[in-house]
Amino acid sequence: MTAAGSGNGFGTAAWWGFSPAFDLQAVCLETSVEHLQLSQDGIPELNILLVGSVDARHILKTMSQTHMWPQKKINFYVLENNLEALGRQLLFLSLAVEPPEKMGLQEKSEIFLELMGNTLVRSQTAAYLQEKSDLFIRYVTNLDFQQAELPILDLSALKFKERDQLEGIFRFWRNPDPRAFQIKQLWDLRLRQYLGTRYDSRRGVCDWDLTMKLHEHGAKVIGSREFFHWRDTGVAFEMREAAYDVPNKTLASGRLLRHKGEPVPARGYWGDIATGPYITFGIETEDASLLKTCNGLPTKSAQEISLHNVTAIFYGLSYHSHYDPPASSHEEENSVSLQGSSDCVKLDTTNGPPSSDGVQVHFLPLSCLSELHHKGKYQQLFNLIFFSCSMVHFLKPNLHLVSAPKATLIVELTKFLPDLRKEQVSEFVFRVASMVTEAGFVPAEATKKKAFSLFQRGDQEVEEIHSETSLLEMTEPVP
């Protein structure tokens, strides 16, 4: 069972996650950390496999809080089922490490949210995307150049064919013609297909999904006005009094459609139109003042919380300190924007670009999880593994073979998918528990996070799992 097949509002291409961003070091179980191997430098090395994380939110959140933990080398291995998701994560990582002298903190945060969750963006954001697309084409066609310019990223594991296809995606992003991706029409078409006869009463449907589904599961800060505006237009974040009228080409994906019995390649929007991008950064925050209510209603919108959280992440990346914005009542005393509190390091644009020392992000070939255990370098490698709800069907018994001793397993749940009924959500949890048991994992202690389940690799011997897996592979019918 996968969440993607349970409701057509989910779509076939995931562009944002369905759980809040979190620091993976904070979620990693203590026993998993105790089994970390040392690198050649004698520093503990944390290897993390992200299956379907789609938007780099966990990578960025974890990187921004490395200053809070003992020194480690962190390797992220990113596995997706479509190249557009890899391209978007390359874009977000590149944006995150832009030097302060080139792009301020506020501008960087606003551009990130626009590209992550808007169907339409400002002309300035579109120009930035075109500029970066030129650079990305050089990245995928010249890995030596890419390593010199963006050493945090490793593209060497991708197949030549995948790199060629990524080049095609970036060329499409670079195309300035707005007619190349008519997202307004595509969004409305998806909405009409999704709602059917309910299209004319979509406001009522939207209010029901928000209050009876998302609010019930903890996303109460999402307001009805902003949620309906996103449902109706696909535009979630409008931080400026400006025109948001340029199609966001990063939300386009290709698929084969049948026309007169023949497969025809087509490019369109096949992403989420039911939940929205507010879940990733807009429903939780470390700043309790942003979650205050007045007469039972939130005083801050999901957009405002998202902007705060993304700004905090980029602040942490640049200055290795907790982000504490100046109070509005002391604007004159804090004339230099985003100075932070006295406990924070003062902003200094001479510090250079955000540091990524000790962090490496590896892009893996598409849907290669079933083959990883055949390569020696991946066997018993991963100390922490994350599965999105859209790719949990890749969770097979051979996962045990690439898991380090006492590895932590995190599985995203489907609580924020409005299309699912309560019994379907419960069925998903039951199926996940069954799948992880077959893979040699056991439930870990309860967590306050309701958006995912936590497991740990059991004590079953690797050789025993390997023999069982080999037997299953031998008995599987050949297609």
Short mmCIF file of C-alpha atoms in Angstrom, two decimals, residues 11-451:
data_model
loop_
_atom_site.label_atom_id
_atom_site.label_comp_id
_atom_site.label_asym_id
_atom_site.label_seq_id
_atom_site.Cartn_x
_atom_site.Cartn_y
_atom_site.Cartn_z
CA GLY A 11 -0.70 13.33 -7.32
CA THR A 12 2.03 11.21 -8.86
CA ALA A 13 4.95 13.61 -8.29
CA ALA A 14 5.72 14.82 -4.76
CA TRP A 15 7.15 18.35 -4.62
CA TRP A 16 7.09 18.88 -0.85
CA GLY A 17 6.98 16.64 2.17
CA PHE A 18 3.96 15.70 4.25
CA SER A 19 5.68 16.06 7.60
CA PRO A 20 7.50 19.00 9.26
CA ALA A 21 11.23 19.48 8.80
CA PHE A 22 13.29 18.17 11.72
CA ASP A 23 16.90 17.88 12.80
CA LEU A 24 17.82 14.27 12.04
CA GLN A 25 20.51 14.27 14.73
CA ALA A 26 17.82 15.03 17.31
CA VAL A 27 15.69 12.10 16.13
CA CYS A 28 18.53 9.61 15.75
CA LEU A 29 18.38 7.15 18.64
CA GLU A 30 21.21 7.25 21.16
CA THR A 31 22.07 3.60 20.59
CA SER A 32 22.45 4.34 16.87
CA VAL A 33 24.93 7.13 17.64
CA GLU A 34 26.91 4.80 19.90
CA HIS A 35 27.59 2.55 16.90
CA LEU A 36 28.97 5.25 14.60
CA GLN A 37 32.21 4.40 12.81
CA LEU A 38 35.16 6.79 12.86
CA SER A 39 36.32 8.49 9.69
CA GLN A 40 39.96 8.62 8.61
CA ASP A 41 40.26 11.83 10.64
CA GLY A 42 39.06 10.06 13.77
CA ILE A 43 35.72 11.92 13.70
CA PRO A 44 32.43 9.98 14.12
CA GLU A 45 30.66 9.59 10.77
CA LEU A 46 26.86 9.66 10.52
CA ASN A 47 25.48 8.15 7.30
CA ILE A 48 21.86 9.03 6.51
CA LEU A 49 19.70 7.57 3.74
CA LEU A 50 16.73 9.72 2.66
CA VAL A 51 14.19 7.89 0.52
CA GLY A 52 11.70 10.31 -1.01
CA SER A 53 12.42 13.37 1.15
CA VAL A 54 11.84 15.43 -2.08
CA ASP A 55 12.49 18.98 -0.79
CA ALA A 56 15.79 18.82 1.17
CA ARG A 57 14.01 20.12 4.29
CA HIS A 58 15.57 17.56 6.63
CA ILE A 59 19.02 18.12 5.13
CA LEU A 60 18.83 21.89 5.59
CA LYS A 61 17.37 21.67 9.09
CA THR A 62 20.04 19.19 10.17
CA MET A 63 22.87 21.24 8.65
CA SER A 64 21.64 24.42 10.34
CA GLN A 65 21.85 22.82 13.78
CA THR A 66 25.17 20.99 13.59
CA HIS A 67 26.65 23.58 15.96
CA MET A 68 24.42 22.17 18.72
CA TRP A 69 25.95 18.68 18.56
CA PRO A 70 29.38 17.10 19.06
CA GLN A 71 31.42 17.23 15.87
CA LYS A 72 30.54 14.63 13.27
CA LYS A 73 30.94 14.05 9.57
CA ILE A 74 27.49 13.71 8.04
CA ASN A 75 26.81 12.00 4.72
CA PHE A 76 23.33 12.35 3.25
CA TYR A 77 22.36 9.85 0.55
CA VAL A 78 19.34 11.07 -1.42
CA LEU A 79 17.17 8.60 -3.33
CA GLU A 80 14.12 9.70 -5.35
CA ASN A 81 11.84 8.23 -7.99
CA ASN A 82 11.96 11.22 -10.36
CA LEU A 83 14.78 13.43 -11.57
CA GLU A 84 12.82 16.65 -11.16
CA ALA A 85 12.90 16.09 -7.38
CA LEU A 86 16.68 15.74 -7.51
CA GLY A 87 16.91 18.90 -9.61
CA ARG A 88 14.84 20.86 -7.09
CA GLN A 89 17.01 19.68 -4.20
CA LEU A 90 20.11 20.77 -6.11
CA LEU A 91 18.43 24.17 -6.50
CA PHE A 92 17.57 24.43 -2.79
CA LEU A 93 21.04 23.37 -1.65
CA SER A 94 22.67 25.83 -4.02
CA LEU A 95 20.39 28.59 -2.76
CA ALA A 96 21.12 27.72 0.87
CA VAL A 97 24.86 28.19 0.47
CA GLU A 98 24.68 31.49 -1.44
CA PRO A 99 27.16 33.89 0.21
CA PRO A 100 25.63 36.74 2.28
CA GLU A 101 27.23 39.41 0.10
CA LYS A 102 25.32 38.07 -2.91
CA MET A 103 21.95 37.48 -1.26
CA GLY A 104 20.53 38.69 2.04
CA LEU A 105 18.82 36.44 4.53
CA GLN A 106 15.30 37.72 3.88
CA GLU A 107 15.60 37.57 0.10
CA LYS A 108 17.04 34.05 0.27
CA SER A 109 14.18 32.85 2.49
CA GLU A 110 11.50 34.39 0.29
CA ILE A 111 12.97 32.94 -2.91
CA PHE A 112 13.21 29.53 -1.28
CA LEU A 113 9.54 29.50 -0.25
CA GLU A 114 8.41 30.74 -3.66
CA LEU A 115 10.34 28.08 -5.56
CA MET A 116 9.40 25.37 -3.08
CA GLY A 117 5.65 25.92 -2.86
CA ASN A 118 4.31 28.42 -5.43
CA THR A 119 2.96 27.73 -8.88
CA LEU A 120 3.63 31.39 -9.73
CA VAL A 121 6.68 33.40 -8.68
CA ARG A 122 7.96 36.95 -9.04
CA SER A 123 10.00 37.97 -12.07
CA GLN A 124 13.10 38.36 -9.85
CA THR A 125 12.74 34.78 -8.66
CA ALA A 126 12.27 33.54 -12.23
CA ALA A 127 15.43 35.38 -13.27
CA TYR A 128 17.34 33.71 -10.43
CA LEU A 129 16.08 30.29 -11.56
CA GLN A 130 17.21 30.94 -15.14
CA GLU A 131 20.63 32.04 -13.94
CA LYS A 132 21.08 28.94 -11.77
CA SER A 133 19.82 26.65 -14.53
CA ASP A 134 22.75 27.72 -16.72
CA LEU A 135 25.08 26.83 -13.87
CA PHE A 136 23.39 23.50 -13.20
CA ILE A 137 23.81 22.48 -16.83
CA ARG A 138 27.55 22.94 -16.38
CA TYR A 139 27.37 20.94 -13.14
CA VAL A 140 25.84 17.82 -14.70
CA THR A 141 28.04 17.97 -17.80
CA ASN A 142 31.30 18.67 -15.96
CA LEU A 143 31.61 17.02 -12.55
CA ASP A 144 35.05 18.51 -11.90
CA PHE A 145 33.57 21.99 -12.30
CA GLN A 146 30.66 21.06 -10.04
CA GLN A 147 32.99 19.81 -7.30
CA ALA A 148 34.97 23.03 -7.44
CA GLU A 149 31.86 25.23 -7.30
CA LEU A 150 29.57 23.20 -5.00
CA PRO A 151 31.72 20.68 -3.10
CA ILE A 152 28.91 19.80 -0.70
CA LEU A 153 27.22 17.82 -3.48
CA ASP A 154 28.31 14.54 -5.07
CA LEU A 155 26.69 13.63 -8.41
CA SER A 156 29.14 10.87 -9.34
CA ALA A 157 26.74 8.01 -8.51
CA LEU A 158 24.14 9.15 -11.06
CA LYS A 159 24.02 7.28 -14.35
CA PHE A 160 25.10 9.08 -17.52
CA LYS A 161 21.55 8.82 -18.82
CA GLU A 162 20.18 10.47 -15.68
CA ARG A 163 22.65 13.32 -15.93
CA ASP A 164 21.64 13.82 -19.57
CA GLN A 165 17.99 13.94 -18.53
CA LEU A 166 18.80 16.42 -15.76
CA GLU A 167 20.43 18.61 -18.38
CA GLY A 168 17.16 18.54 -20.33
CA ILE A 169 15.22 19.51 -17.20
CA PHE A 170 17.52 22.46 -16.53
CA ARG A 171 17.22 23.61 -20.15
CA PHE A 172 13.45 23.64 -19.67
CA TRP A 173 13.82 25.66 -16.46
CA ARG A 174 16.01 28.12 -18.36
CA ASN A 175 13.38 28.70 -21.05
CA PRO A 176 11.94 32.21 -20.44
CA ASP A 177 8.78 31.59 -22.47
CA PRO A 178 5.82 31.46 -20.00
CA ARG A 179 3.80 29.47 -22.55
CA ALA A 180 6.15 26.52 -22.07
CA PHE A 181 4.40 25.71 -18.79
CA GLN A 182 0.89 27.12 -18.51
CA ILE A 183 0.47 26.33 -14.86
CA LYS A 184 -2.75 28.32 -14.34
CA GLN A 185 -4.64 26.15 -16.81
CA LEU A 186 -2.92 22.97 -15.64
CA TRP A 187 -3.75 23.68 -12.01
CA ASP A 188 -7.40 24.40 -12.77
CA LEU A 189 -7.62 21.23 -14.86
CA ARG A 190 -6.21 19.13 -12.02
CA LEU A 191 -8.60 20.81 -9.60
CA ARG A 192 -11.62 20.10 -11.79
CA GLN A 193 -10.61 16.46 -12.23
CA TYR A 194 -10.01 16.13 -8.50
CA LEU A 195 -13.28 17.70 -7.33
CA GLY A 196 -15.60 16.66 -10.18
CA THR A 197 -19.12 17.79 -9.40
CA ARG A 198 -17.88 19.45 -6.21
CA TYR A 199 -15.84 22.03 -8.14
CA ASP A 200 -18.45 24.80 -7.80
CA SER A 201 -18.59 24.24 -4.04
CA ARG A 202 -14.82 23.97 -3.67
CA ARG A 203 -14.74 26.55 -0.87
CA GLY A 204 -16.85 24.30 1.32
CA VAL A 205 -14.77 21.24 0.39
CA CYS A 206 -11.62 23.18 1.25
CA ASP A 207 -12.98 24.26 4.66
CA TRP A 208 -14.00 20.68 5.45
CA ASP A 209 -10.58 19.24 4.55
CA LEU A 210 -8.84 21.93 6.57
CA THR A 211 -10.89 21.77 9.77
CA MET A 212 -11.78 18.07 9.83
CA LYS A 213 -8.52 16.65 8.49
CA LEU A 214 -5.49 18.96 8.81
CA HIS A 215 -6.57 20.80 11.96
CA GLU A 216 -7.51 17.51 13.63
CA HIS A 217 -3.95 16.27 13.15
CA GLY A 218 -2.26 19.35 14.56
CA ALA A 219 -1.99 21.81 11.67
CA LYS A 220 -4.28 24.36 13.34
CA VAL A 221 -2.13 27.36 12.42
CA ILE A 222 -3.12 27.02 8.76
CA GLY A 223 -5.83 29.61 8.19
CA SER A 224 -8.84 29.06 5.96
CA ARG A 225 -8.10 32.10 3.80
CA GLU A 226 -4.50 31.20 2.98
CA PHE A 227 -5.38 27.52 2.51
CA PHE A 228 -8.21 28.25 0.10
CA HIS A 229 -6.04 30.70 -1.82
CA TRP A 230 -3.45 27.95 -2.29
CA ARG A 231 -6.09 25.37 -3.22
CA ASP A 232 -7.59 27.73 -5.79
CA THR A 233 -4.40 29.11 -7.36
CA GLY A 234 -1.46 27.02 -6.23
CA VAL A 235 0.18 30.12 -4.71
CA ALA A 236 1.02 29.54 -1.03
CA PHE A 237 3.53 32.27 -0.23
CA GLU A 238 3.10 35.94 -1.12
CA MET A 239 5.49 37.84 1.14
CA ARG A 240 5.76 40.94 -1.05
CA GLU A 241 3.36 43.44 -2.56
CA ALA A 242 4.43 42.35 -6.01
CA ALA A 243 3.13 40.47 -9.02
CA TYR A 244 3.40 36.70 -8.74
CA ASP A 245 2.76 35.91 -12.37
CA VAL A 246 5.66 33.85 -13.77
CA PRO A 247 5.17 30.05 -13.91
CA ASN A 248 7.39 28.09 -11.54
CA LYS A 249 8.88 25.60 -13.99
CA THR A 250 10.45 23.50 -11.23
CA LEU A 251 6.95 22.11 -10.56
CA ALA A 252 6.72 20.61 -14.05
CA SER A 253 7.29 16.91 -14.58
CA GLY A 254 7.05 14.57 -17.51
CA ARG A 255 5.08 11.37 -17.94
CA LEU A 256 3.79 9.16 -20.71
CA LEU A 257 0.12 9.55 -21.62
CA ARG A 258 -1.82 7.37 -24.04
CA HIS A 259 -3.22 9.09 -27.10
CA LYS A 260 -5.10 6.93 -29.60
CA GLY A 261 -3.48 3.87 -28.07
CA GLU A 262 0.06 5.22 -28.38
CA PRO A 263 2.26 6.47 -25.52
CA VAL A 264 2.96 10.19 -25.87
CA PRO A 265 5.41 12.09 -23.64
CA ALA A 266 3.81 15.08 -21.93
CA ARG A 267 4.89 17.70 -19.45
CA GLY A 268 2.44 19.04 -16.89
CA TYR A 269 1.62 19.45 -13.21
CA TRP A 270 0.95 16.16 -11.43
CA GLY A 271 1.77 17.17 -7.89
CA ASP A 272 -0.21 17.67 -4.70
CA ILE A 273 -3.39 19.77 -4.83
CA ALA A 274 -4.90 18.64 -1.53
CA THR A 275 -2.48 19.15 1.39
CA GLY A 276 -0.25 22.06 0.43
CA PRO A 277 3.33 23.10 1.23
CA TYR A 278 2.56 24.61 4.65
CA ILE A 279 3.18 21.33 6.49
CA THR A 280 6.94 21.35 5.85
CA PHE A 281 7.84 24.61 7.60
CA GLY A 282 4.58 26.25 8.67
CA ILE A 283 2.97 24.26 11.49
CA GLU A 284 5.78 23.81 14.03
CA THR A 285 8.38 26.21 15.38
CA GLU A 286 10.82 26.55 18.27
CA ASP A 287 9.56 30.08 18.91
CA ALA A 288 6.48 29.54 21.09
CA SER A 289 5.35 33.15 20.61
CA LEU A 290 4.48 32.36 17.00
CA LEU A 291 1.98 29.73 18.13
CA LYS A 292 -0.03 31.99 20.42
CA THR A 293 -3.77 32.21 19.93
CA CYS A 294 -6.28 34.99 20.49
CA ASN A 295 -9.93 34.07 20.99
CA GLY A 296 -9.06 30.57 19.89
CA LEU A 297 -7.47 31.66 16.60
CA PRO A 298 -3.75 31.67 15.75
CA THR A 299 -2.15 35.11 15.79
CA LYS A 300 0.37 34.12 13.09
CA SER A 301 -0.32 32.53 9.73
CA ALA A 302 1.36 29.43 8.35
CA GLN A 303 3.12 31.68 5.85
CA GLU A 304 4.62 33.81 8.63
CA ILE A 305 5.76 30.74 10.56
CA SER A 306 7.23 29.24 7.39
CA LEU A 307 9.18 32.41 6.69
CA HIS A 308 10.49 32.51 10.26
CA ASN A 309 11.56 28.85 10.21
CA VAL A 310 13.30 29.05 6.83
CA THR A 311 15.05 32.26 7.90
CA ALA A 312 16.19 30.51 11.09
CA ILE A 313 17.60 27.63 9.04
CA PHE A 314 19.57 29.91 6.74
CA TYR A 315 20.73 31.96 9.73
CA GLY A 316 22.02 28.81 11.42
CA LEU A 317 23.81 27.77 8.24
CA SER A 318 25.57 31.12 7.94
CA TYR A 319 26.34 32.01 11.54
CA HIS A 320 26.27 28.71 13.48
CA SER A 321 24.00 30.17 16.10
CA HIS A 322 20.39 30.13 17.23
CA TYR A 323 18.20 32.62 15.34
CA ASP A 324 16.40 35.12 17.55
CA PRO A 325 14.85 37.95 15.51
CA PRO A 326 14.63 41.44 17.02
CA ALA A 327 11.36 42.37 18.72
CA SER A 328 9.17 44.72 16.69
CA SER A 329 9.09 47.21 19.56
CA HIS A 330 12.84 47.70 19.33
CA GLU A 331 13.24 48.22 15.62
CA GLU A 332 15.36 51.33 16.06
CA GLU A 333 17.75 49.54 18.39
CA ASN A 334 18.04 46.74 15.85
CA SER A 335 18.49 48.78 12.69
CA VAL A 336 20.78 46.15 11.23
CA SER A 337 18.29 43.50 10.15
CA LEU A 338 18.31 40.10 11.74
CA GLN A 339 20.94 40.94 14.38
CA GLY A 340 19.72 38.27 16.77
CA SER A 341 19.94 38.32 20.56
CA SER A 342 23.01 38.89 22.69
CA ASP A 343 23.48 35.12 22.87
CA CYS A 344 23.86 34.95 19.10
CA VAL A 345 26.86 35.61 16.95
CA LYS A 346 26.57 39.02 15.31
CA LEU A 347 26.09 39.05 11.56
CA ASP A 348 29.33 39.50 9.70
CA THR A 349 29.18 39.35 5.94
CA THR A 350 32.93 38.95 5.83
CA ASN A 351 32.53 35.42 7.18
CA GLY A 352 32.05 34.15 3.63
CA PRO A 353 29.42 31.69 2.38
CA PRO A 354 27.46 29.41 4.72
CA SER A 355 29.74 26.64 5.91
CA SER A 356 29.11 23.05 4.84
CA ASP A 357 32.27 21.63 6.39
CA GLY A 358 31.85 18.02 7.38
CA VAL A 359 28.65 17.58 5.32
CA GLN A 360 28.34 15.77 1.99
CA VAL A 361 25.14 15.17 -0.01
CA HIS A 362 25.20 12.22 -2.42
CA PHE A 363 22.56 11.84 -5.13
CA LEU A 364 21.83 8.16 -5.83
CA PRO A 365 20.39 6.70 -9.05
CA LEU A 366 16.59 6.64 -9.25
CA SER A 367 14.80 3.87 -7.34
CA CYS A 368 18.05 1.96 -6.74
CA LEU A 369 17.29 0.84 -3.18
CA SER A 370 16.69 -2.78 -4.15
CA GLU A 371 20.21 -2.95 -5.61
CA LEU A 372 22.21 -1.12 -2.94
CA HIS A 373 22.95 -4.21 -0.88
CA HIS A 374 24.82 -5.74 -3.81
CA LYS A 375 27.53 -3.04 -3.50
CA GLY A 376 30.02 -3.51 -0.72
CA LYS A 377 30.35 0.17 0.18
CA TYR A 378 26.65 0.37 1.12
CA GLN A 379 26.47 -2.79 3.22
CA GLN A 380 25.75 -1.97 6.88
CA LEU A 381 26.42 1.70 6.09
CA PHE A 382 23.37 3.73 7.09
CA ASN A 383 22.93 4.76 10.71
CA LEU A 384 19.65 6.56 10.03
CA ILE A 385 17.11 5.89 7.29
CA PHE A 386 14.10 8.03 6.39
CA PHE A 387 11.18 6.88 4.21
CA SER A 388 8.50 9.22 2.94
CA CYS A 389 4.94 7.93 2.84
CA SER A 390 5.02 8.06 -0.96
CA MET A 391 7.99 5.69 -1.23
CA VAL A 392 7.40 3.30 1.64
CA HIS A 393 6.78 0.52 -0.92
CA PHE A 394 10.57 0.40 -1.35
CA LEU A 395 10.90 -0.79 2.25
CA LYS A 396 11.92 -4.41 1.69
CA PRO A 397 13.69 -7.06 3.82
CA ASN A 398 17.03 -6.29 2.14
CA LEU A 399 16.99 -2.90 3.90
CA HIS A 400 18.52 -4.73 6.86
CA LEU A 401 21.62 -5.43 4.76
CA VAL A 402 22.45 -1.74 4.25
CA SER A 403 21.60 -0.73 7.82
CA ALA A 404 24.31 -0.22 10.40
CA PRO A 405 23.99 -1.96 13.79
CA LYS A 406 21.17 -0.43 15.86
CA ALA A 407 20.25 1.89 12.96
CA THR A 408 17.29 4.26 13.35
CA LEU A 409 14.42 4.01 10.86
CA ILE A 410 11.94 6.88 10.42
CA VAL A 411 8.77 6.36 8.37
CA GLU A 412 6.60 9.32 7.45
CA LEU A 413 2.91 8.70 8.09
CA THR A 414 -0.16 9.83 6.14
CA LYS A 415 -1.86 11.97 8.77
CA PHE A 416 -1.74 15.08 6.57
CA LEU A 417 -3.36 13.55 3.48
CA PRO A 418 -7.00 14.75 3.43
CA ASP A 419 -8.06 12.12 0.91
CA LEU A 420 -7.55 9.30 3.39
CA ARG A 421 -10.20 8.17 5.83
CA LYS A 422 -9.27 7.32 9.42
CA GLU A 423 -9.39 3.60 8.72
CA GLN A 424 -7.02 4.07 5.75
CA VAL A 425 -4.56 5.98 7.92
CA SER A 426 -4.69 3.19 10.49
CA GLU A 427 -4.27 0.58 7.76
CA PHE A 428 -1.17 2.42 6.52
CA VAL A 429 0.33 2.36 10.03
CA PHE A 430 -0.40 -1.37 10.30
CA ARG A 431 1.17 -2.12 6.92
CA VAL A 432 4.25 -0.07 7.78
CA ALA A 433 4.68 -2.00 11.04
CA SER A 434 4.46 -5.27 9.12
CA MET A 435 6.98 -4.18 6.49
CA VAL A 436 9.57 -2.93 8.98
CA THR A 437 9.26 -6.15 10.98
CA GLU A 438 10.05 -8.15 7.85
CA ALA A 439 13.07 -5.89 7.33
CA GLY A 440 14.40 -6.71 10.79
CA PHE A 441 13.40 -3.54 12.63
CA VAL A 442 11.51 -3.17 15.91
CA PRO A 443 9.47 -0.24 17.27
CA ALA A 444 11.46 2.30 19.26
CA GLU A 445 10.28 4.39 22.17
CA ALA A 446 7.26 6.59 21.64
CA THR A 447 7.89 9.98 20.09
CA LYS A 448 6.04 13.26 20.47
CA LYS A 449 6.16 13.65 16.70
CA LYS A 450 2.89 12.32 15.30
CA ALA A 451 3.89 12.70 11.67
#
